[in-house]
Short mmCIF file of C-alpha atoms and ligand atoms in Angstrom, two decimals:
data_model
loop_
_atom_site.label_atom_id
_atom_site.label_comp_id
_atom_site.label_asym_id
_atom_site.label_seq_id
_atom_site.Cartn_x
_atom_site.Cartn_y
_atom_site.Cartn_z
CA UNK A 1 67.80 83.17 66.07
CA UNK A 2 66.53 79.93 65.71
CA UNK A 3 68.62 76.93 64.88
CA UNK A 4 69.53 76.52 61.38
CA UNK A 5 69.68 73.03 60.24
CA UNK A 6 72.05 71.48 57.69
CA UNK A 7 70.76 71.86 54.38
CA UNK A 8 71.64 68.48 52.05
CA UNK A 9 70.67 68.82 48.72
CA UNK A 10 68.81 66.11 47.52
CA UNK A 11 68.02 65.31 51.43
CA UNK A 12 70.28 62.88 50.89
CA UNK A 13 71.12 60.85 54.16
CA UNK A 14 67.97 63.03 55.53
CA UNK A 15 65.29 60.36 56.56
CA UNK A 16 61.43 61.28 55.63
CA UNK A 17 59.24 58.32 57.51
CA UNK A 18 59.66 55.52 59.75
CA UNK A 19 59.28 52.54 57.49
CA UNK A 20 58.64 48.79 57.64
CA UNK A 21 58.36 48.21 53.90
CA UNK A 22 61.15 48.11 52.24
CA UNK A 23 65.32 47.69 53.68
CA UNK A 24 68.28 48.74 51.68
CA UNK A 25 72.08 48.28 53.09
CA UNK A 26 73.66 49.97 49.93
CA UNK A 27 76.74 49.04 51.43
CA UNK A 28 76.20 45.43 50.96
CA UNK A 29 73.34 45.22 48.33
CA UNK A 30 70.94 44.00 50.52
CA UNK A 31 67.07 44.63 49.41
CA UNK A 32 64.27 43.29 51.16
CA UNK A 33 60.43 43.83 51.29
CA UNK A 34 59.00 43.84 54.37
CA UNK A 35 62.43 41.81 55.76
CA UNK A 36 62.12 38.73 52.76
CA UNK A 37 65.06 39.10 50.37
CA UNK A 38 64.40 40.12 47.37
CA UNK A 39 65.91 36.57 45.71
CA UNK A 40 63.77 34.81 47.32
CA UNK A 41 60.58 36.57 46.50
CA UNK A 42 62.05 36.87 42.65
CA UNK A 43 62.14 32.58 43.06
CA UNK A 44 59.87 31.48 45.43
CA UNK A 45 56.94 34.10 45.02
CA UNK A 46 54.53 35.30 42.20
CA UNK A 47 54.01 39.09 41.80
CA UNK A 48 50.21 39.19 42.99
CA UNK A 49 52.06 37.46 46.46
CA UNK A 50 54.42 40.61 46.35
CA UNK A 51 52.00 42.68 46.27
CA UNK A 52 49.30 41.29 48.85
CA UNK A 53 53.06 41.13 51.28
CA UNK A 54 53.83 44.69 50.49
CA UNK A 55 49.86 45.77 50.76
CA UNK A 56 48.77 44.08 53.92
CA UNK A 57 52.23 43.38 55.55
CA UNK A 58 52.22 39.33 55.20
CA UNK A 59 52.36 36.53 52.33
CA UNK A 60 49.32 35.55 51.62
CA UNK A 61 48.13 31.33 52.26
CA UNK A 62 46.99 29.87 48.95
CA UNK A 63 43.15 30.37 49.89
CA UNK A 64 44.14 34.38 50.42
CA UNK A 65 46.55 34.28 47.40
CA UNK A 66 43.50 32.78 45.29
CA UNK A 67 40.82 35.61 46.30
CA UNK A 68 43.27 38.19 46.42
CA UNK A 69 44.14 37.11 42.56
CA UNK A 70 40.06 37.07 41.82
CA UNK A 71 39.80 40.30 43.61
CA UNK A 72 43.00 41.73 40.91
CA UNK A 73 41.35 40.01 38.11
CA UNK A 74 38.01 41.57 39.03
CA UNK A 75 39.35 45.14 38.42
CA UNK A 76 41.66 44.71 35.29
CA UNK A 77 39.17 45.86 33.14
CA UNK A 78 38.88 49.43 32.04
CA UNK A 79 35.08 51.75 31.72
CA UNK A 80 34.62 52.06 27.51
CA UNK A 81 34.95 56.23 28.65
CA UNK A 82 38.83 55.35 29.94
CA UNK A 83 38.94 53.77 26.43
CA UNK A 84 37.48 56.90 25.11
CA UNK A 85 39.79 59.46 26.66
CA UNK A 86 42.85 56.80 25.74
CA UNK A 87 41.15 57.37 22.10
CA UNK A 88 41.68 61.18 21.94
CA UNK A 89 45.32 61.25 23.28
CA UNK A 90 47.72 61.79 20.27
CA UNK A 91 49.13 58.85 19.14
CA UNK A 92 52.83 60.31 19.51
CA UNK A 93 51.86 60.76 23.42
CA UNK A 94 54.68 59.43 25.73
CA UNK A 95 52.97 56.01 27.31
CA UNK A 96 54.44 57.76 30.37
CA UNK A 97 52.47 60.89 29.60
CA UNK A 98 49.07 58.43 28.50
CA UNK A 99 49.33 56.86 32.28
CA UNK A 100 49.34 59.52 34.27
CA UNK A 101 46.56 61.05 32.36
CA UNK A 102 44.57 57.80 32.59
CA UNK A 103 45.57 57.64 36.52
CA UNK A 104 44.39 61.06 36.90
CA UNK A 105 40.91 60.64 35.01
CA UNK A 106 40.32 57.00 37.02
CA UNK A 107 40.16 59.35 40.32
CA UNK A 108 36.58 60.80 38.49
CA UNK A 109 35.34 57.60 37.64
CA UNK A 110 36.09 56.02 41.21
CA UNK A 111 35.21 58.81 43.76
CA UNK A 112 35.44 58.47 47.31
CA UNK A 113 33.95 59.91 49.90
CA UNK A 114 37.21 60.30 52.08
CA UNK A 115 40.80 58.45 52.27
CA UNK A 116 40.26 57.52 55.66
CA UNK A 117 37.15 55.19 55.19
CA UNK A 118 39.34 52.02 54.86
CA UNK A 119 37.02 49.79 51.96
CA UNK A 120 37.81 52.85 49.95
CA UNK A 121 41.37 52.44 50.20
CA UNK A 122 41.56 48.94 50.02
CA UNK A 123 39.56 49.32 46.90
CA UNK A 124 41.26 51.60 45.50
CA UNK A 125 44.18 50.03 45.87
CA UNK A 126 43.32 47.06 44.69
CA UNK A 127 41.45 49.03 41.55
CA UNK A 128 45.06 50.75 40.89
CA UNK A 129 47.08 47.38 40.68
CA UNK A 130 45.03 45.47 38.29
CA UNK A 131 44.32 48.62 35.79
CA UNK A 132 47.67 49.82 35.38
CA UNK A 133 48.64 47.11 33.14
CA UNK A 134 45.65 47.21 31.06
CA UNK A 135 45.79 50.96 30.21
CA UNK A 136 49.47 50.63 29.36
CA UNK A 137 48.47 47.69 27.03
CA UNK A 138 45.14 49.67 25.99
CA UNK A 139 48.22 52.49 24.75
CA UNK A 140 50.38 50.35 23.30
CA UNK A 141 47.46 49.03 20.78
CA UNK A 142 45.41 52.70 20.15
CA UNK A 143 48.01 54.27 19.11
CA UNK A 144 48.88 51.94 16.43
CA UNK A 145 45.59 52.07 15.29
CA UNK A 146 43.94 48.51 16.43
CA UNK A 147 41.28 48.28 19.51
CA UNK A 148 42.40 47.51 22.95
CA UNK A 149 41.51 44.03 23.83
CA UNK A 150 39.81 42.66 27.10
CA UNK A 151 41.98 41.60 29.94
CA UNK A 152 41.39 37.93 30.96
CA UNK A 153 40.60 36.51 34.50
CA UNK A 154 42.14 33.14 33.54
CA UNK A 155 45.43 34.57 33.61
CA UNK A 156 48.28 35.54 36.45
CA UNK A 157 49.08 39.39 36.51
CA UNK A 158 51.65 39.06 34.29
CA UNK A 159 50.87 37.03 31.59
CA UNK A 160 47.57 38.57 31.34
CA UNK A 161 49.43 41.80 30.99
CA UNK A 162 51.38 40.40 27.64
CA UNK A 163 48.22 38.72 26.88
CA UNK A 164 46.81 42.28 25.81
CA UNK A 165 49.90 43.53 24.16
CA UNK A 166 49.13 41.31 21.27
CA UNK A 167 46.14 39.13 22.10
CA UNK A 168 48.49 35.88 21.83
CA UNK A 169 48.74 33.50 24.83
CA UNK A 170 52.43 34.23 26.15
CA UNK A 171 54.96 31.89 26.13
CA UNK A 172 55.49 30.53 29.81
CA UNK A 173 59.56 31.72 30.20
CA UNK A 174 58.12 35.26 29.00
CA UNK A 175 55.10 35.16 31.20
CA UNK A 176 57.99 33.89 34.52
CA UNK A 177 60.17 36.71 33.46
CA UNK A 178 57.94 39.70 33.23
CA UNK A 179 56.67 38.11 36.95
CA UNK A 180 60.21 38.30 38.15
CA UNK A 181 60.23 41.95 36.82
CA UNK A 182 57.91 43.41 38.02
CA UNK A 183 58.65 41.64 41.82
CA UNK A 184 62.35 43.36 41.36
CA UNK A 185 60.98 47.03 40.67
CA UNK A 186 57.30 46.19 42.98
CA UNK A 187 59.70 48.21 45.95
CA UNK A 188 62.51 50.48 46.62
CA UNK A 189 62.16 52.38 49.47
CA UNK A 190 62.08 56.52 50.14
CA UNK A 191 63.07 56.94 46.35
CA UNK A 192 61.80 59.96 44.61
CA UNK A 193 58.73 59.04 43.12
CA UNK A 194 57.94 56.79 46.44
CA UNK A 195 59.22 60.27 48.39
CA UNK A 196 56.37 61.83 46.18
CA UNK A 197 53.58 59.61 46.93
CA UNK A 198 53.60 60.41 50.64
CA UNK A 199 54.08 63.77 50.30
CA UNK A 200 50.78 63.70 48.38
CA UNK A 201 49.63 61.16 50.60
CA UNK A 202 50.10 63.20 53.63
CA UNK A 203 47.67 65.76 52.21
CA UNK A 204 44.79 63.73 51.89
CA UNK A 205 44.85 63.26 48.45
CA UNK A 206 42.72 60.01 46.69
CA UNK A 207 45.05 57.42 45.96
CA UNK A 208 44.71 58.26 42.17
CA UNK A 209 46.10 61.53 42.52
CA UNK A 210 48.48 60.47 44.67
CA UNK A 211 49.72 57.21 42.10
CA UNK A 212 49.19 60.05 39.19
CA UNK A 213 52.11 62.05 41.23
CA UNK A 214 54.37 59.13 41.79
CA UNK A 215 53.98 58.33 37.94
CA UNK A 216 55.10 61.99 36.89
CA UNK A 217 57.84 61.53 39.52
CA UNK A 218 58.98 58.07 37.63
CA UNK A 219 58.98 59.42 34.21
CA UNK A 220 62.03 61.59 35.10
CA UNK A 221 65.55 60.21 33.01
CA UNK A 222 66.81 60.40 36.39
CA UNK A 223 64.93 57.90 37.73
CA UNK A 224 62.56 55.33 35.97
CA UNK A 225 63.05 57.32 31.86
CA UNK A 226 66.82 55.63 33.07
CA UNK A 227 65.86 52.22 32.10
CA UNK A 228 64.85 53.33 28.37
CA UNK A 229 67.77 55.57 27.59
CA UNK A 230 70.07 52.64 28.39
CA UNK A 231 69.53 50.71 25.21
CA UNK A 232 69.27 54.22 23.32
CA UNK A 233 73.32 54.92 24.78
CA UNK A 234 74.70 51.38 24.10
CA UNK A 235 73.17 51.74 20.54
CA UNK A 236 75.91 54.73 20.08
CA UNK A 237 78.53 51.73 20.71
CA UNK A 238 79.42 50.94 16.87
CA UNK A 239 82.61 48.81 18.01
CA UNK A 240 81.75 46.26 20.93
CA UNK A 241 85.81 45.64 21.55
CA UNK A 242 87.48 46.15 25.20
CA UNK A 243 89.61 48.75 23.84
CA UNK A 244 86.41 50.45 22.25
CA UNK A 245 84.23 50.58 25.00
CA UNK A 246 86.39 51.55 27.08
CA UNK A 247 87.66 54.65 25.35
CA UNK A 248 84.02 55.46 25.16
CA UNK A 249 83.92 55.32 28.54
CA UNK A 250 86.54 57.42 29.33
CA UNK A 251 85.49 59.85 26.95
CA UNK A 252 82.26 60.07 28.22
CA UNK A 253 83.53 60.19 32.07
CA UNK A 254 86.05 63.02 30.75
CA UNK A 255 83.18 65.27 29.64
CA UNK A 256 81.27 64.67 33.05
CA UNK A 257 78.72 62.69 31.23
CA UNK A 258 76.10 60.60 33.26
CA UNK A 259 76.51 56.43 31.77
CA UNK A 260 72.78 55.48 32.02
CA UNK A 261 72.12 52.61 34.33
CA UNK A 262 74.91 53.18 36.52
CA UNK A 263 75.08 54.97 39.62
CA UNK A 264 72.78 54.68 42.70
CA UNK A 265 72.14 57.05 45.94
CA UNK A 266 71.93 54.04 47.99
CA UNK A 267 73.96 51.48 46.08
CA UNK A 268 77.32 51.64 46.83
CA UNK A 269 78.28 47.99 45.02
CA UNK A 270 75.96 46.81 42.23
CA UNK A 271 72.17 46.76 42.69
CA UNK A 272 70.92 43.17 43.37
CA UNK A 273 68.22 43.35 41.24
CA UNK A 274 70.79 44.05 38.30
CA UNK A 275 72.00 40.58 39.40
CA UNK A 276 68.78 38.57 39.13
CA UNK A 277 67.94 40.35 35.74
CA UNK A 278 71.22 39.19 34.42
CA UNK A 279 70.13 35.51 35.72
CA UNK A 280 66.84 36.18 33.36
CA UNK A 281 68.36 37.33 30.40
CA UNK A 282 70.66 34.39 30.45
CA UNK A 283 67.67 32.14 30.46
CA UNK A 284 66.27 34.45 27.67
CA UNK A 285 69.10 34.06 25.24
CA UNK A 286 69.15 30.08 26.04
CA UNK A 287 65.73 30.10 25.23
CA UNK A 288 65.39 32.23 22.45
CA UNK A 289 68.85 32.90 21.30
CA UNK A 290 71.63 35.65 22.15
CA UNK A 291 71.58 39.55 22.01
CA UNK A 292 74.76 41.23 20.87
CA UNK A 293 74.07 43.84 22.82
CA UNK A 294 73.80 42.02 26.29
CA UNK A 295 77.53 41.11 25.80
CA UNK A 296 78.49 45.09 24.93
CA UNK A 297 76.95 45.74 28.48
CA UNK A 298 78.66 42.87 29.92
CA UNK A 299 82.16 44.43 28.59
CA UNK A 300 80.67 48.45 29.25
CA UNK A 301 79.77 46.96 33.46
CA UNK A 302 83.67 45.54 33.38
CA UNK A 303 84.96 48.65 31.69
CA UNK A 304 83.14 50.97 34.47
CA UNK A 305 83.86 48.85 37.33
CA UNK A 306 87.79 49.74 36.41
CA UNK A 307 87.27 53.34 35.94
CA UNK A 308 84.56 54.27 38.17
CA UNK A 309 84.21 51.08 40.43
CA UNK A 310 86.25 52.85 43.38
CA UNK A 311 83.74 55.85 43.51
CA UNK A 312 80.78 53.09 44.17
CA UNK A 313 79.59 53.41 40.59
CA UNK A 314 77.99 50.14 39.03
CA UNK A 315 75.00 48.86 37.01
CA UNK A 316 71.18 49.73 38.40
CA UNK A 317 68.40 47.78 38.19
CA UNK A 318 68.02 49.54 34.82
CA UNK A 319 71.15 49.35 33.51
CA UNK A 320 69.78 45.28 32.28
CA UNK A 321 66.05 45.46 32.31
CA UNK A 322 65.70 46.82 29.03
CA UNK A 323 68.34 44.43 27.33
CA UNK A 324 65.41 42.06 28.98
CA UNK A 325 62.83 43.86 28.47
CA UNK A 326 63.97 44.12 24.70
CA UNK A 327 64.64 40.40 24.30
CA UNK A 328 60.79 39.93 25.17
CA UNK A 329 59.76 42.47 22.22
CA UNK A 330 58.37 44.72 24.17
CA UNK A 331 59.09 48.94 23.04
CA UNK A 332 61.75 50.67 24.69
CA UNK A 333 58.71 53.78 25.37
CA UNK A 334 56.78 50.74 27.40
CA UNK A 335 59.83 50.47 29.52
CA UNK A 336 59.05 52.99 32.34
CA UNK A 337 55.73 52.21 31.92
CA UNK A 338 55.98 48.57 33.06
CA UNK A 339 58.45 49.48 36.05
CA UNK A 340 54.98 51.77 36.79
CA UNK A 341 53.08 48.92 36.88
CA UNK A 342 55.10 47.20 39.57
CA UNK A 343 56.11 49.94 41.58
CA UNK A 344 52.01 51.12 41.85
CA UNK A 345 52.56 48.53 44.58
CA UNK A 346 55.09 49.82 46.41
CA UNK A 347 53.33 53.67 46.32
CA UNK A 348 50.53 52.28 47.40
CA UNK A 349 52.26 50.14 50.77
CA UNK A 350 54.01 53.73 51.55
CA UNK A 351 50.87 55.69 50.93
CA UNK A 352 48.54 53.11 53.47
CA UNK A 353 51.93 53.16 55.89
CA UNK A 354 51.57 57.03 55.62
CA UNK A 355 48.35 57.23 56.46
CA UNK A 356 48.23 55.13 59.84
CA UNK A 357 50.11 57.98 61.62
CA UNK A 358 49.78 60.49 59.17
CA UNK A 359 51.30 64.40 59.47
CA UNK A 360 51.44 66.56 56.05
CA UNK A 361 54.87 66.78 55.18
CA UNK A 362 56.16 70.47 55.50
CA UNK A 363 59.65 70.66 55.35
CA UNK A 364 61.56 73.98 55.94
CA UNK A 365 64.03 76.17 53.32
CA UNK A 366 67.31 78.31 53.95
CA UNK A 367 66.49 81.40 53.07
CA UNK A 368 68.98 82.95 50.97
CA UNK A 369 67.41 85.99 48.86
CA UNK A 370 67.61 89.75 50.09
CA UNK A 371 64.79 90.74 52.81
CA UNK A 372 62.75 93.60 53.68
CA UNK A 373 63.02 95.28 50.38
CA UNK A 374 61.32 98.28 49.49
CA UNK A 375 59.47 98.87 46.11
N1 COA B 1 77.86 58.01 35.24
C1 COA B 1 78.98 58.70 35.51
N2 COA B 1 79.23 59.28 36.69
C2 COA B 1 78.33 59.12 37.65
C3 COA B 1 77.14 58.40 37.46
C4 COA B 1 76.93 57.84 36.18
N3 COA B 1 75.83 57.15 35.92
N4 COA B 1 76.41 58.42 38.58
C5 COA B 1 77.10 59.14 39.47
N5 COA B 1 78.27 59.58 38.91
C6 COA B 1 79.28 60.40 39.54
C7 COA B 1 78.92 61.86 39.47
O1 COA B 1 79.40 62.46 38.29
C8 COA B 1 79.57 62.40 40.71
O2 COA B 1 80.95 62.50 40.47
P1 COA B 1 81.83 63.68 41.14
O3 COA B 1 81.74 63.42 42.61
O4 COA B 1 83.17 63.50 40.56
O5 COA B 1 81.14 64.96 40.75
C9 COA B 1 79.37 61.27 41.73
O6 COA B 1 79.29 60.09 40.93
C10 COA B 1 78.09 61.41 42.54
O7 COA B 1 77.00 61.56 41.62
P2 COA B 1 75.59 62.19 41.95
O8 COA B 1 74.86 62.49 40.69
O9 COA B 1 75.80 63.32 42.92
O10 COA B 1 74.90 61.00 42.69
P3 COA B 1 73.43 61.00 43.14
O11 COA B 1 73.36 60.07 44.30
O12 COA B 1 72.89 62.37 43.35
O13 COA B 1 72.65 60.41 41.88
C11 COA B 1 71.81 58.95 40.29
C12 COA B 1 72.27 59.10 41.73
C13 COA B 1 71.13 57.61 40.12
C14 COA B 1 70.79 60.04 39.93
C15 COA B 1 73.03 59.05 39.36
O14 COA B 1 73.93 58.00 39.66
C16 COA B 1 72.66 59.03 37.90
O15 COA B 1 72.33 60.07 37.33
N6 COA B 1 72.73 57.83 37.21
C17 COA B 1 72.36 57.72 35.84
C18 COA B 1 70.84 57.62 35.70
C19 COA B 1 70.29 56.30 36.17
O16 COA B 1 70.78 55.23 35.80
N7 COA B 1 69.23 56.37 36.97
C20 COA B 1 68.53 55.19 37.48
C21 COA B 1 68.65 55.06 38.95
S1 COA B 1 67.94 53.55 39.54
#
């Protein structure tokens, strides 16, 4: 009989591609794209740079940086029959839900004649980026009842993203701290919804269908739907003191309970991108005044890190990006939405990775049902 190899659920530990995109040491909290730490790209670099590193494996000069950014700007704007199908959705339709059925329809309007012819994917690519944001925003202002409004070229990715939320020029911290954002979630390695863009990927698949998989791989609670369910739990918190928080902890823990935003596969020590959030929203609240509730996670992280903290268990990058994310006004549905429109960029790096040496994944299974039945 042939060897039988060690099933892992989860395939944790299992490795699925030979990568130079992204580097975790969980052990440490290390996280860098393409070998640049993450700080410094969340400092030094704007998200279009990000993207053009993670893309076409180097930072861009500022001539490439400028005609990559026309190139973006170019795209952002959606065909009036997107608009139409955005129209007929119902207006109670998950954004989640709305972008992957928008992803999925762009792959009609934007045919290809095959994967492999290279302008197509760089096009596409490039096409996938810049429309993201602009069908999320489209969304957020259908549903409501009020027309979707034009992106503008003028503007970086970011602020031209809140830009369309309400048609108002965004204040410059906001538009710096979206940027930041979306740099900290452009990347994270062989995560599940990454895992699922190469396994599409390796079939051939347009890169719509294959973002349109990664996006129905994100909206899982269990991965991106994490970020939005963390506001939802602390909002069950009615008394913010130590003794409180922690009972409801412990409670919580007791009744095997998953604490949203905490935990990580990789992370054994808190996420660093949970770190530089934290630096945002403290700029936030100086800014534009304090949240209550950012000091109830502050106590919850403490309260965990007693409890749990020897298991490896601390804050994700979601357990703060929607206290941010809320500070800025922005819905708590939008929430998984916008970590879409920065991690497009790192689906797309692992799907043109995937496709210089590509082999369709086909992984094996232990068989373990009866055999050779008779009816
Ligand atoms: N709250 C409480 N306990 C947690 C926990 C959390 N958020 N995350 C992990 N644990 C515990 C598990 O109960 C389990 O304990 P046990 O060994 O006593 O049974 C142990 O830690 C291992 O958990 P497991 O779910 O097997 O880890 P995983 O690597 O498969 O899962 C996550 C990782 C992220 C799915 C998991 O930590 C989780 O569900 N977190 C909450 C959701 C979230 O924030 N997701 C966003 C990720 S960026």
């Amino acid at each position: 009989m042939a060897d039988v190899a060690e099933f892992r659920p989860g395939l944790a530990g299992v490795p699925a591609a030979k990568s130079a995109v992204c580097l975790i040491d969980g052990q440490v909290g290390k996280l860098q794209y393409r070998g640049y730490p993450i700080q410094q790209l969340a400092e030094k670099c704007c998200f279009e740079e990000t993207v053009h590193m993670l893309l076409f494996g180097a930072l861009p000069n500022a001539e490439e940086l400028a005609a990559f950014k026309a190139e973006l700007a170019a795209e952002r704007s959606l065909k009036f029959r997107i608009i139409d199908v955005l129209k007929h959705l119902p207006e109670s339709g998950h954004p989640m839900d709305v972008l992957t059925a928008a992803t999925s329809a762009l792959s009609m309007f934007y045919p290809g004649d095959h994967v492999e012819d290279l302008a197509f994917r760089r096009i596409s690519a490039i096409r996938l980026v810049a429309k993201l944001p602009t069908v999320v925003a489209a969304w957020y202002r259908i549903r409501r009842g009020d027309e979707p409004i034009a992106p503008r070229a003028d503007l970086g990715h970011a602020a031209n993203f809140l830009y369309m939320l309400e048609g108002e020029d965004p204040h410059p911290l906001t538009a710096e701290v979206v940027d930041v954002a979306l740099t900290l979630h452009a990347e994270h390695s062989m995560n599940a919804s990454t895992f699922t863009a190469r396994v599409t990927g390796s079939t051939l698949a347009d890169p719509y269908t294959v973002v349109t998989s990664a996006i129905g791989s994100l909206s899982g609670r269990l991965h991106g739907g994490a970020n939005e369910r963390v506001l939802a739990m602390l909002s069950t918190i009615e008394d913010h003191s130590p003794q409180a928080v922690r009972r409801w902890a412990e409670d919580r823990l007791a009744r095997k309970e998953k604490i949203m935003g905490f935990g990580h596969r990789v992370y054994k020590v808190k996420d660093p991108r949970a770190d530089v959030l934290q630096g945002l929203a403290t700029k936030l609240f100086a800014e534009f005044g304090a949240t209550p509730v950012y000091d109830l996670a502050v106590e919850l992280e403490k309260q965990m890190a007693e409890l749990v903290g020897h298991k490896g268990i601390y804050p994700n990058v979601d357990f703060y990006s929607g206290i941010v994310y809320q500070k800025l006004g922005i819905p708590s549905d939008l929430y998984t939405p916008v970590f879409a429109i920065a991690r497009v960029s790192g689906w797309l790096a692992h799907l043109l990775e995937q496709l210089e040496n590509n082999r369709i994944f086909r992984p094996t299974q232990i068989w373990v049902g009866e055999a050779d039945r008779e009816v």
